[in-house]
Amino acid sequence: MGVTLYTCLHNYLHRWSLLRCTILELVFGVLAVGDDWKVVDWKSFPNKPAEIADRLEKLSRGETLDEVFTLVERLKAKGFNLFVFERESSARAVRDRLGVKTLVETPSQVGRMFRRDLASKAVELGFVKSRDEYLRLVRESLDLLARRVIRERSGRGDIYVIQAVHALDELNKTINLFYSRLREWYGLYFPELSDAIDEPEEYFKVVAEIGWREDMDRESLSKLGLRERSVKSILRALKTSIGAEVDRSDLEEIRRVAEAALRLFELRERLERYLEKRVREVAPNLCGLAGPILAAKLIAQAGGLEALSKMPASTVQVLGAEKALFRALRTGSKPPKHGVIFQHPLVRQSPRRLRGKVSRILAAKLAIAARIDAFTGEDMSERLKEELKQRVAEVLQQR
C-alpha cells in the first residue's frame, strides 16, 4: 500500500515537472526551456536592429512583450501550466492575463546557462546564419537603443533644471572668487571699502563705476543705488583711509575686472528667472511647496525628478547632507536632521529643538509632491501647502 502511494505521488510530481518551463526574454527572441534544458518552443524577434531595439526598450521599461503572451498561449495549449520567469513584471502580467501559474527565479539557472553563448544558440535556432551576423545585429541594436535613451533623457525638462542648478552654483563660486580677489587687489588702494560694504554687488559697483577715492561723494554713491547705510559707511571710511596711491593704469585694470564681475550678476539674475520658469513647468507641486530654487536643488541632488519621486521621505529629508550622514554612521554620532531643505523658511525659522520634526513633515510632503509631478503632472500645490502649514502649526503649538 505504502509503495503504491509513493509510486503514485512520484509519478504525479514527475508529470507536474514535465508541465513546467522557463521563459527567457533574450536579445533575439523569447525562449521556453523545459526542465531537461531543451528549447520547447520559441518566438523570435524580427531580424532588424530597429525592431530588436524597440523590444529591448520595452523590456528596460518593465513592459511585457507581445511575444511572451503569444508563446505562453501556445505552451498552455500544449499542456504546460507552470511558467518560470526572470522578471516579476512579466510573471505578474502573464498570470493576470492568461490565468496560468507563474514563478519568479532571479537569477535563473537556465538563463545563466543559455547566456553563456547566445551567438551559438541564435545560429542553432536559425535566427542568424553565423556568429558574425549575430554580433553585428546585436551591436547595431544596442547602438540604436543607446541613442534613444540618450535622446529621451536629454529631452526631459528636469535634465535642463539640473544643468541650470549646477551652472548657478558655479556662477556663485565664480562671483565669490572675483570678490575675494578684488578685495585684495583694490584693497591696496582703499582697504576700508570692504568693511564699509558687506554686499559683493555694491562693492563691484563702487569699484567699476567710480574707482577713485576723490570721486566718491554722497551724490555719486547714491546714483549707484547703494543703501543709505553703505553710503554713510563709505563716506566715514574715506576720511581715515590708509590706502596707498595707485597708478591710473593699475586702477583701470581693476575696474575692468569689477565690470566683468557685475556682468556675472546680470547673468545670475537671468539664470534664476529661467530656472524659476523651468521648474514651474517641470515640477509645479514641488515648486509650490519648496520654491523654485530649493525645488531645483532637490531635483539636482536626487539626479532627476523621477529619481526624487522614488526616494522615501527620510532620504529627501537629508539630501545634501550625505557627508554628515555617513560620518554619523561611521562614528556613531547623531545623524543630521536636514539637508538642503533647511533653506525652506518653515525649517529655518522654527525653534532649534523642533527643526527635526518640521523637517520630517516637510520632507514627507515634498516626497508626495515629487511623485505627483513625476507620474501625473496635476497641480495640487495649493492643497499640499495648506496641509503642510496646518501640520507645522500643530507641531509649533506643542512647544
Tab-separated table of C-alpha atoms in Angstrom:
chain	number	residue	atom	x	y	z
A	1	MET	CA	0.000	0.000	0.000
A	2	GLY	CA	2.775	2.386	1.014
A	3	VAL	CA	4.803	1.553	-2.090
A	4	THR	CA	1.792	2.111	-4.324
A	5	LEU	CA	1.070	5.517	-2.739
A	6	TYR	CA	4.727	6.549	-3.100
A	7	THR	CA	4.751	5.471	-6.729
A	8	CYS	CA	1.590	7.452	-7.487
A	9	LEU	CA	2.960	10.548	-5.766
A	10	HIS	CA	6.276	10.238	-7.622
A	11	ASN	CA	4.508	9.846	-10.955
A	12	TYR	CA	2.323	12.881	-10.180
A	13	LEU	CA	5.305	15.057	-9.320
A	14	HIS	CA	7.170	13.807	-12.377
A	15	ARG	CA	4.185	14.653	-14.542
A	16	TRP	CA	3.999	18.097	-12.900
A	17	SER	CA	7.657	18.781	-13.604
A	18	LEU	CA	7.093	17.986	-17.282
A	19	LEU	CA	4.438	20.682	-17.390
A	20	ARG	CA	6.866	23.352	-16.209
A	21	CYS	CA	9.102	25.513	-18.394
A	22	THR	CA	11.278	28.597	-18.030
A	23	ILE	CA	10.585	31.659	-20.175
A	24	LEU	CA	13.732	33.543	-21.219
A	25	GLU	CA	13.475	37.044	-22.725
A	26	LEU	CA	16.660	37.280	-24.765
A	27	VAL	CA	18.090	39.717	-27.254
A	28	PHE	CA	16.885	37.794	-30.300
A	29	GLY	CA	13.579	36.386	-29.029
A	30	VAL	CA	11.633	34.677	-26.256
A	31	LEU	CA	12.553	31.061	-25.450
A	32	ALA	CA	10.703	28.401	-23.494
A	33	VAL	CA	13.117	25.904	-21.937
A	34	GLY	CA	11.994	22.692	-20.273
A	35	ASP	CA	13.434	21.056	-17.183
A	36	ASP	CA	15.551	18.886	-19.465
A	37	TRP	CA	17.331	22.125	-20.586
A	38	LYS	CA	15.993	21.782	-24.110
A	39	VAL	CA	14.146	24.504	-26.037
A	40	VAL	CA	10.462	23.560	-26.034
A	41	ASP	CA	9.284	26.456	-28.191
A	42	TRP	CA	10.384	29.964	-29.075
A	43	LYS	CA	9.192	33.181	-30.630
A	44	SER	CA	11.867	35.169	-32.449
A	45	PHE	CA	12.114	38.897	-32.930
A	46	PRO	CA	12.274	40.378	-36.457
A	47	ASN	CA	15.822	40.227	-37.796
A	48	LYS	CA	16.178	44.024	-37.903
A	49	PRO	CA	18.160	46.254	-35.495
A	50	ALA	CA	15.319	48.795	-35.135
A	51	GLU	CA	12.784	46.084	-34.250
A	52	ILE	CA	15.126	44.494	-31.733
A	53	ALA	CA	15.860	47.910	-30.193
A	54	ASP	CA	12.105	48.504	-29.810
A	55	ARG	CA	11.702	45.306	-27.800
A	56	LEU	CA	14.798	45.900	-25.675
A	57	GLU	CA	13.494	49.376	-24.868
A	58	LYS	CA	10.165	47.929	-23.724
A	59	LEU	CA	11.977	45.392	-21.549
A	60	SER	CA	14.053	48.174	-19.981
A	61	ARG	CA	10.823	49.962	-19.041
A	62	GLY	CA	9.481	46.823	-17.351
A	63	GLU	CA	6.878	46.091	-20.026
A	64	THR	CA	5.885	42.597	-21.147
A	65	LEU	CA	6.347	41.805	-24.836
A	66	ASP	CA	3.562	40.526	-27.070
A	67	GLU	CA	5.860	37.643	-27.999
A	68	VAL	CA	5.747	36.450	-24.386
A	69	PHE	CA	1.955	36.258	-24.332
A	70	THR	CA	1.879	34.517	-27.731
A	71	LEU	CA	4.442	31.950	-26.640
A	72	VAL	CA	2.756	31.194	-23.301
A	73	GLU	CA	-0.607	30.743	-25.023
A	74	ARG	CA	0.952	28.179	-27.360
A	75	LEU	CA	2.607	26.379	-24.461
A	76	LYS	CA	-0.606	26.411	-22.467
A	77	ALA	CA	-2.333	24.669	-25.384
A	78	LYS	CA	0.401	22.037	-25.279
A	79	GLY	CA	-0.346	21.291	-21.622
A	80	PHE	CA	2.219	23.416	-19.798
A	81	ASN	CA	0.756	25.050	-16.721
A	82	LEU	CA	3.687	26.363	-14.695
A	83	PHE	CA	5.920	29.076	-16.115
A	84	VAL	CA	9.125	30.377	-14.531
A	85	PHE	CA	10.136	33.960	-15.316
A	86	GLU	CA	13.210	36.011	-14.508
A	87	ARG	CA	11.246	39.264	-14.164
A	88	GLU	CA	8.442	39.876	-11.693
A	89	SER	CA	6.645	42.237	-14.091
A	90	SER	CA	6.387	39.600	-16.830
A	91	ALA	CA	5.295	36.896	-14.393
A	92	ARG	CA	2.554	39.123	-12.997
A	93	ALA	CA	1.321	40.261	-16.437
A	94	VAL	CA	1.125	36.707	-17.804
A	95	ARG	CA	-0.586	35.427	-14.671
A	96	ASP	CA	-3.211	38.176	-14.763
A	97	ARG	CA	-3.946	37.996	-18.493
A	98	LEU	CA	-3.726	34.254	-19.201
A	99	GLY	CA	-4.653	32.826	-15.791
A	100	VAL	CA	-1.660	30.484	-15.516
A	101	LYS	CA	0.623	29.727	-12.602
A	102	THR	CA	3.935	31.601	-12.598
A	103	LEU	CA	7.113	31.630	-10.546
A	104	VAL	CA	9.978	34.106	-10.420
A	105	GLU	CA	13.563	32.868	-10.293
A	106	THR	CA	16.209	35.570	-10.234
A	107	PRO	CA	18.789	34.791	-11.364
A	108	SER	CA	17.588	31.836	-13.408
A	109	GLN	CA	19.913	28.852	-13.673
A	110	VAL	CA	18.539	28.115	-17.127
A	111	GLY	CA	19.076	31.727	-18.152
A	112	ARG	CA	22.664	31.736	-16.910
A	113	MET	CA	23.442	28.626	-18.917
A	114	PHE	CA	21.852	29.902	-22.133
A	115	ARG	CA	23.514	33.310	-21.892
A	116	ARG	CA	26.990	31.791	-21.859
A	117	ASP	CA	26.907	31.527	-25.647
A	118	LEU	CA	23.868	33.264	-27.108
A	119	ALA	CA	25.505	33.554	-30.524
A	120	SER	CA	25.683	29.769	-30.940
A	121	LYS	CA	22.095	29.375	-29.728
A	122	ALA	CA	20.899	32.028	-32.221
A	123	VAL	CA	22.650	30.180	-35.063
A	124	GLU	CA	21.290	26.834	-33.867
A	125	LEU	CA	17.714	28.137	-33.835
A	126	GLY	CA	18.080	29.677	-37.274
A	127	PHE	CA	17.768	33.324	-36.208
A	128	VAL	CA	21.061	34.137	-37.972
A	129	LYS	CA	23.423	32.231	-40.243
A	130	SER	CA	26.670	32.956	-38.400
A	131	ARG	CA	28.165	34.290	-35.177
A	132	ASP	CA	29.466	37.369	-37.015
A	133	GLU	CA	25.985	38.202	-38.252
A	134	TYR	CA	24.594	37.822	-34.737
A	135	LEU	CA	27.281	40.038	-33.191
A	136	ARG	CA	26.758	42.703	-35.863
A	137	LEU	CA	22.998	42.646	-35.335
A	138	VAL	CA	23.338	42.925	-31.553
A	139	ARG	CA	25.864	45.754	-31.836
A	140	GLU	CA	23.639	47.780	-34.156
A	141	SER	CA	20.570	47.155	-31.982
A	142	LEU	CA	22.306	48.244	-28.786
A	143	ASP	CA	23.701	51.309	-30.557
A	144	LEU	CA	20.181	52.334	-31.589
A	145	LEU	CA	18.895	51.702	-28.069
A	146	ALA	CA	21.655	53.822	-26.528
A	147	ARG	CA	20.875	56.688	-28.902
A	148	ARG	CA	17.189	56.534	-27.995
A	149	VAL	CA	17.902	56.530	-24.267
A	150	ILE	CA	20.263	59.500	-24.560
A	151	ARG	CA	17.762	61.407	-26.710
A	152	GLU	CA	14.902	60.675	-24.321
A	153	ARG	CA	16.815	61.658	-21.208
A	154	SER	CA	18.195	64.780	-22.831
A	155	GLY	CA	14.681	65.847	-23.775
A	156	ARG	CA	13.310	65.678	-20.239
A	157	GLY	CA	12.827	69.050	-18.611
A	158	ASP	CA	14.429	68.036	-15.328
A	159	ILE	CA	17.773	67.487	-17.087
A	160	TYR	CA	17.819	71.174	-18.039
A	161	VAL	CA	16.895	72.087	-14.477
A	162	ILE	CA	19.821	70.053	-13.141
A	163	GLN	CA	22.262	71.710	-15.542
A	164	ALA	CA	20.922	75.165	-14.669
A	165	VAL	CA	21.336	74.462	-10.934
A	166	HIS	CA	24.940	73.383	-11.453
A	167	ALA	CA	25.577	76.462	-13.582
A	168	LEU	CA	24.087	78.685	-10.881
A	169	ASP	CA	26.243	77.086	-8.180
A	170	GLU	CA	29.388	77.520	-10.256
A	171	LEU	CA	28.401	81.098	-11.056
A	172	ASN	CA	28.071	81.886	-7.343
A	173	LYS	CA	31.501	80.362	-6.711
A	174	THR	CA	32.959	82.459	-9.511
A	175	ILE	CA	31.416	85.641	-8.103
A	176	ASN	CA	32.874	84.845	-4.696
A	177	LEU	CA	36.306	84.278	-6.255
A	178	PHE	CA	36.119	87.647	-8.030
A	179	TYR	CA	35.008	89.299	-4.803
A	180	SER	CA	37.870	87.787	-2.836
A	181	ARG	CA	40.424	88.762	-5.480
A	182	LEU	CA	39.156	92.346	-5.866
A	183	ARG	CA	39.090	92.917	-2.113
A	184	GLU	CA	42.804	92.114	-2.010
A	185	TRP	CA	43.659	93.940	-5.219
A	186	TYR	CA	41.591	97.118	-4.777
A	187	GLY	CA	42.245	96.883	-1.039
A	188	LEU	CA	45.797	98.056	-1.662
A	189	TYR	CA	44.273	101.394	-2.680
A	190	PHE	CA	41.151	101.581	-0.485
A	191	PRO	CA	41.244	98.768	2.139
A	192	GLU	CA	38.428	100.231	4.261
A	193	LEU	CA	35.840	99.736	1.500
A	194	SER	CA	35.493	96.014	2.225
A	195	ASP	CA	34.486	96.808	5.817
A	196	ALA	CA	32.105	99.585	4.764
A	197	ILE	CA	30.191	97.345	2.306
A	198	ASP	CA	29.064	93.789	3.004
A	199	GLU	CA	27.383	93.129	-0.372
A	200	PRO	CA	29.638	91.966	-3.242
A	201	GLU	CA	27.472	93.608	-5.898
A	202	GLU	CA	27.696	97.018	-4.179
A	203	TYR	CA	31.454	96.597	-3.854
A	204	PHE	CA	31.809	95.866	-7.579
A	205	LYS	CA	29.629	98.855	-8.466
A	206	VAL	CA	31.757	101.275	-6.462
A	207	VAL	CA	34.990	99.969	-7.971
A	208	ALA	CA	33.712	99.757	-11.556
A	209	GLU	CA	31.674	102.973	-11.725
A	210	ILE	CA	33.790	105.319	-9.560
A	211	GLY	CA	37.101	103.748	-8.577
A	212	TRP	CA	38.978	106.861	-7.425
A	213	ARG	CA	38.572	107.869	-3.761
A	214	GLU	CA	38.448	111.562	-4.575
A	215	ASP	CA	35.456	110.998	-6.874
A	216	MET	CA	33.402	109.373	-4.133
A	217	ASP	CA	30.811	111.624	-2.539
A	218	ARG	CA	27.206	111.276	-1.445
A	219	GLU	CA	25.834	112.187	-4.840
A	220	SER	CA	27.967	109.768	-6.881
A	221	LEU	CA	27.408	106.927	-4.421
A	222	SER	CA	23.659	107.476	-4.288
A	223	LYS	CA	23.451	107.306	-8.100
A	224	LEU	CA	24.748	103.724	-7.902
A	225	GLY	CA	21.661	102.703	-5.954
A	226	LEU	CA	23.585	101.843	-2.783
A	227	ARG	CA	21.820	101.539	0.543
A	228	GLU	CA	21.961	104.623	2.762
A	229	ARG	CA	23.843	102.648	5.391
A	230	SER	CA	26.520	101.730	2.851
A	231	VAL	CA	26.848	105.321	1.644
A	232	LYS	CA	27.420	106.606	5.181
A	233	SER	CA	29.963	103.879	5.916
A	234	ILE	CA	31.956	104.657	2.766
A	235	LEU	CA	31.999	108.386	3.479
A	236	ARG	CA	33.307	107.720	7.004
A	237	ALA	CA	35.956	105.333	5.670
A	238	LEU	CA	37.195	107.928	3.165
A	239	LYS	CA	38.197	110.259	5.994
A	240	THR	CA	40.526	107.732	7.624
A	241	SER	CA	41.736	105.651	4.698
A	242	ILE	CA	45.331	104.440	4.885
A	243	GLY	CA	45.439	103.028	1.360
A	244	ALA	CA	48.431	103.569	-0.885
A	245	GLU	CA	48.369	105.590	-4.065
A	246	VAL	CA	47.795	103.719	-7.327
A	247	ASP	CA	48.688	104.354	-10.961
A	248	ARG	CA	45.870	105.058	-13.375
A	249	SER	CA	46.778	102.036	-15.499
A	250	ASP	CA	46.576	99.746	-12.449
A	251	LEU	CA	43.209	101.097	-11.371
A	252	GLU	CA	41.811	100.797	-14.891
A	253	GLU	CA	42.591	97.074	-14.937
A	254	ILE	CA	40.970	96.657	-11.536
A	255	ARG	CA	37.859	98.458	-12.772
A	256	ARG	CA	37.643	96.222	-15.842
A	257	VAL	CA	37.665	93.149	-13.614
A	258	ALA	CA	34.910	94.709	-11.478
A	259	GLU	CA	32.864	95.389	-14.634
A	260	ALA	CA	33.209	91.755	-15.656
A	261	ALA	CA	32.051	90.677	-12.200
A	262	LEU	CA	28.988	92.934	-12.479
A	263	ARG	CA	28.033	91.165	-15.729
A	264	LEU	CA	28.095	87.908	-13.780
A	265	PHE	CA	25.390	89.312	-11.510
A	266	GLU	CA	23.259	90.080	-14.566
A	267	LEU	CA	23.816	86.538	-15.815
A	268	ARG	CA	22.890	85.106	-12.418
A	269	GLU	CA	19.660	87.098	-12.306
A	270	ARG	CA	18.728	85.917	-15.785
A	271	LEU	CA	19.596	82.305	-14.923
A	272	GLU	CA	17.449	82.452	-11.794
A	273	ARG	CA	14.474	83.702	-13.837
A	274	TYR	CA	14.969	80.883	-16.335
A	275	LEU	CA	15.275	78.319	-13.558
A	276	GLU	CA	12.104	79.545	-11.863
A	277	LYS	CA	10.148	79.320	-15.126
A	278	ARG	CA	11.518	75.858	-15.978
A	279	VAL	CA	10.896	74.374	-12.546
A	280	ARG	CA	7.293	75.583	-12.542
A	281	GLU	CA	6.785	73.746	-15.828
A	282	VAL	CA	8.540	70.533	-14.805
A	283	ALA	CA	7.510	70.229	-11.154
A	284	PRO	CA	4.657	72.597	-10.242
A	285	ASN	CA	3.820	70.865	-6.954
A	286	LEU	CA	7.424	70.689	-5.774
A	287	CYS	CA	7.935	74.313	-6.810
A	288	GLY	CA	4.778	75.381	-4.973
A	289	LEU	CA	5.913	73.735	-1.736
A	290	ALA	CA	9.632	74.474	-1.758
A	291	GLY	CA	10.005	77.474	-4.039
A	292	PRO	CA	11.753	77.313	-7.436
A	293	ILE	CA	15.380	77.416	-6.275
A	294	LEU	CA	15.028	74.839	-3.495
A	295	ALA	CA	12.895	72.597	-5.732
A	296	ALA	CA	15.580	72.756	-8.415
A	297	LYS	CA	18.299	71.901	-5.886
A	298	LEU	CA	16.325	68.881	-4.662
A	299	ILE	CA	15.919	67.621	-8.237
A	300	ALA	CA	19.628	68.132	-8.878
A	301	GLN	CA	20.664	66.418	-5.638
A	302	ALA	CA	18.485	63.403	-6.454
A	303	GLY	CA	19.683	63.185	-10.060
A	304	GLY	CA	16.299	63.876	-11.635
A	305	LEU	CA	12.623	64.251	-10.849
A	306	GLU	CA	11.858	60.559	-11.339
A	307	ALA	CA	14.714	59.557	-9.033
A	308	LEU	CA	13.466	62.034	-6.423
A	309	SER	CA	9.928	60.662	-6.687
A	310	LYS	CA	11.186	57.161	-5.863
A	311	MET	CA	13.001	58.256	-2.715
A	312	PRO	CA	11.419	57.773	0.723
A	313	ALA	CA	10.731	60.905	2.749
A	314	SER	CA	13.608	60.054	5.113
A	315	THR	CA	16.062	60.283	2.210
A	316	VAL	CA	14.553	63.525	0.897
A	317	GLN	CA	14.984	64.976	4.387
A	318	VAL	CA	18.792	64.580	4.363
A	319	LEU	CA	19.516	65.257	0.680
A	320	GLY	CA	22.582	67.442	0.560
A	321	ALA	CA	23.853	66.276	3.947
A	322	GLU	CA	25.380	62.996	2.777
A	323	LYS	CA	28.802	63.698	4.286
A	324	ALA	CA	27.320	64.379	7.715
A	325	LEU	CA	25.118	61.288	7.420
A	326	PHE	CA	27.999	58.969	6.524
A	327	ARG	CA	30.133	60.494	9.265
A	328	ALA	CA	27.353	59.799	11.752
A	329	LEU	CA	27.085	56.197	10.556
A	330	ARG	CA	30.847	55.767	10.805
A	331	THR	CA	31.383	57.393	14.199
A	332	GLY	CA	28.035	56.716	15.878
A	333	SER	CA	27.306	60.414	16.356
A	334	LYS	CA	23.885	61.972	15.856
A	335	PRO	CA	22.689	61.925	12.238
A	336	PRO	CA	21.751	65.221	10.532
A	337	LYS	CA	18.151	66.390	10.887
A	338	HIS	CA	18.021	68.073	7.485
A	339	GLY	CA	19.933	68.702	4.292
A	340	VAL	CA	19.171	71.376	1.706
A	341	ILE	CA	15.578	71.611	2.943
A	342	PHE	CA	16.988	73.703	5.805
A	343	GLN	CA	16.770	76.570	3.295
A	344	HIS	CA	12.968	76.352	3.494
A	345	PRO	CA	11.556	79.156	5.712
A	346	LEU	CA	9.429	76.736	7.751
A	347	VAL	CA	12.547	74.810	8.807
A	348	ARG	CA	14.948	77.712	9.100
A	349	GLN	CA	12.595	79.827	11.206
A	350	SER	CA	11.473	77.024	13.512
A	351	PRO	CA	12.896	76.706	17.037
A	352	ARG	CA	16.072	74.617	17.030
A	353	ARG	CA	14.570	71.781	19.066
A	354	LEU	CA	11.619	71.447	16.664
A	355	ARG	CA	13.524	71.623	13.395
A	356	GLY	CA	13.818	67.846	13.188
A	357	LYS	CA	10.032	67.381	13.389
A	358	VAL	CA	9.346	70.194	10.939
A	359	SER	CA	11.926	68.745	8.540
A	360	ARG	CA	10.238	65.329	8.636
A	361	ILE	CA	6.829	66.871	7.907
A	362	LEU	CA	8.223	68.969	5.059
A	363	ALA	CA	10.159	66.028	3.570
A	364	ALA	CA	7.027	63.861	3.582
A	365	LYS	CA	5.055	66.498	1.675
A	366	LEU	CA	7.920	67.097	-0.750
A	367	ALA	CA	8.097	63.368	-1.479
A	368	ILE	CA	4.363	63.336	-2.275
A	369	ALA	CA	4.711	66.440	-4.453
A	370	ALA	CA	7.588	64.867	-6.406
A	371	ARG	CA	5.538	61.724	-7.081
A	372	ILE	CA	2.583	63.743	-8.317
A	373	ASP	CA	4.843	65.781	-10.615
A	374	ALA	CA	6.640	62.704	-11.949
A	375	PHE	CA	3.646	60.486	-12.630
A	376	THR	CA	0.535	62.671	-13.074
A	377	GLY	CA	1.638	66.279	-13.532
A	378	GLU	CA	-1.549	67.533	-11.848
A	379	ASP	CA	-1.061	70.779	-9.943
A	380	MET	CA	-2.138	70.140	-6.339
A	381	SER	CA	0.339	72.558	-4.781
A	382	GLU	CA	-2.246	74.738	-3.032
A	383	ARG	CA	-3.796	71.805	-1.218
A	384	LEU	CA	-0.383	70.425	-0.275
A	385	LYS	CA	0.704	73.842	1.037
A	386	GLU	CA	-2.381	74.155	3.217
A	387	GLU	CA	-1.867	70.673	4.633
A	388	LEU	CA	1.799	71.452	5.288
A	389	LYS	CA	1.069	74.745	7.067
A	390	GLN	CA	-1.611	73.115	9.202
A	391	ARG	CA	0.638	70.224	10.228
A	392	VAL	CA	3.582	72.513	11.026
A	393	ALA	CA	1.307	74.807	13.051
A	394	GLU	CA	0.213	71.808	15.157
A	395	VAL	CA	3.848	70.943	15.885
A	396	LEU	CA	4.769	74.514	16.787
A	397	GLN	CA	1.831	74.734	19.202
A	398	GLN	CA	3.265	71.805	21.157
A	399	ARG	CA	6.175	73.871	22.401
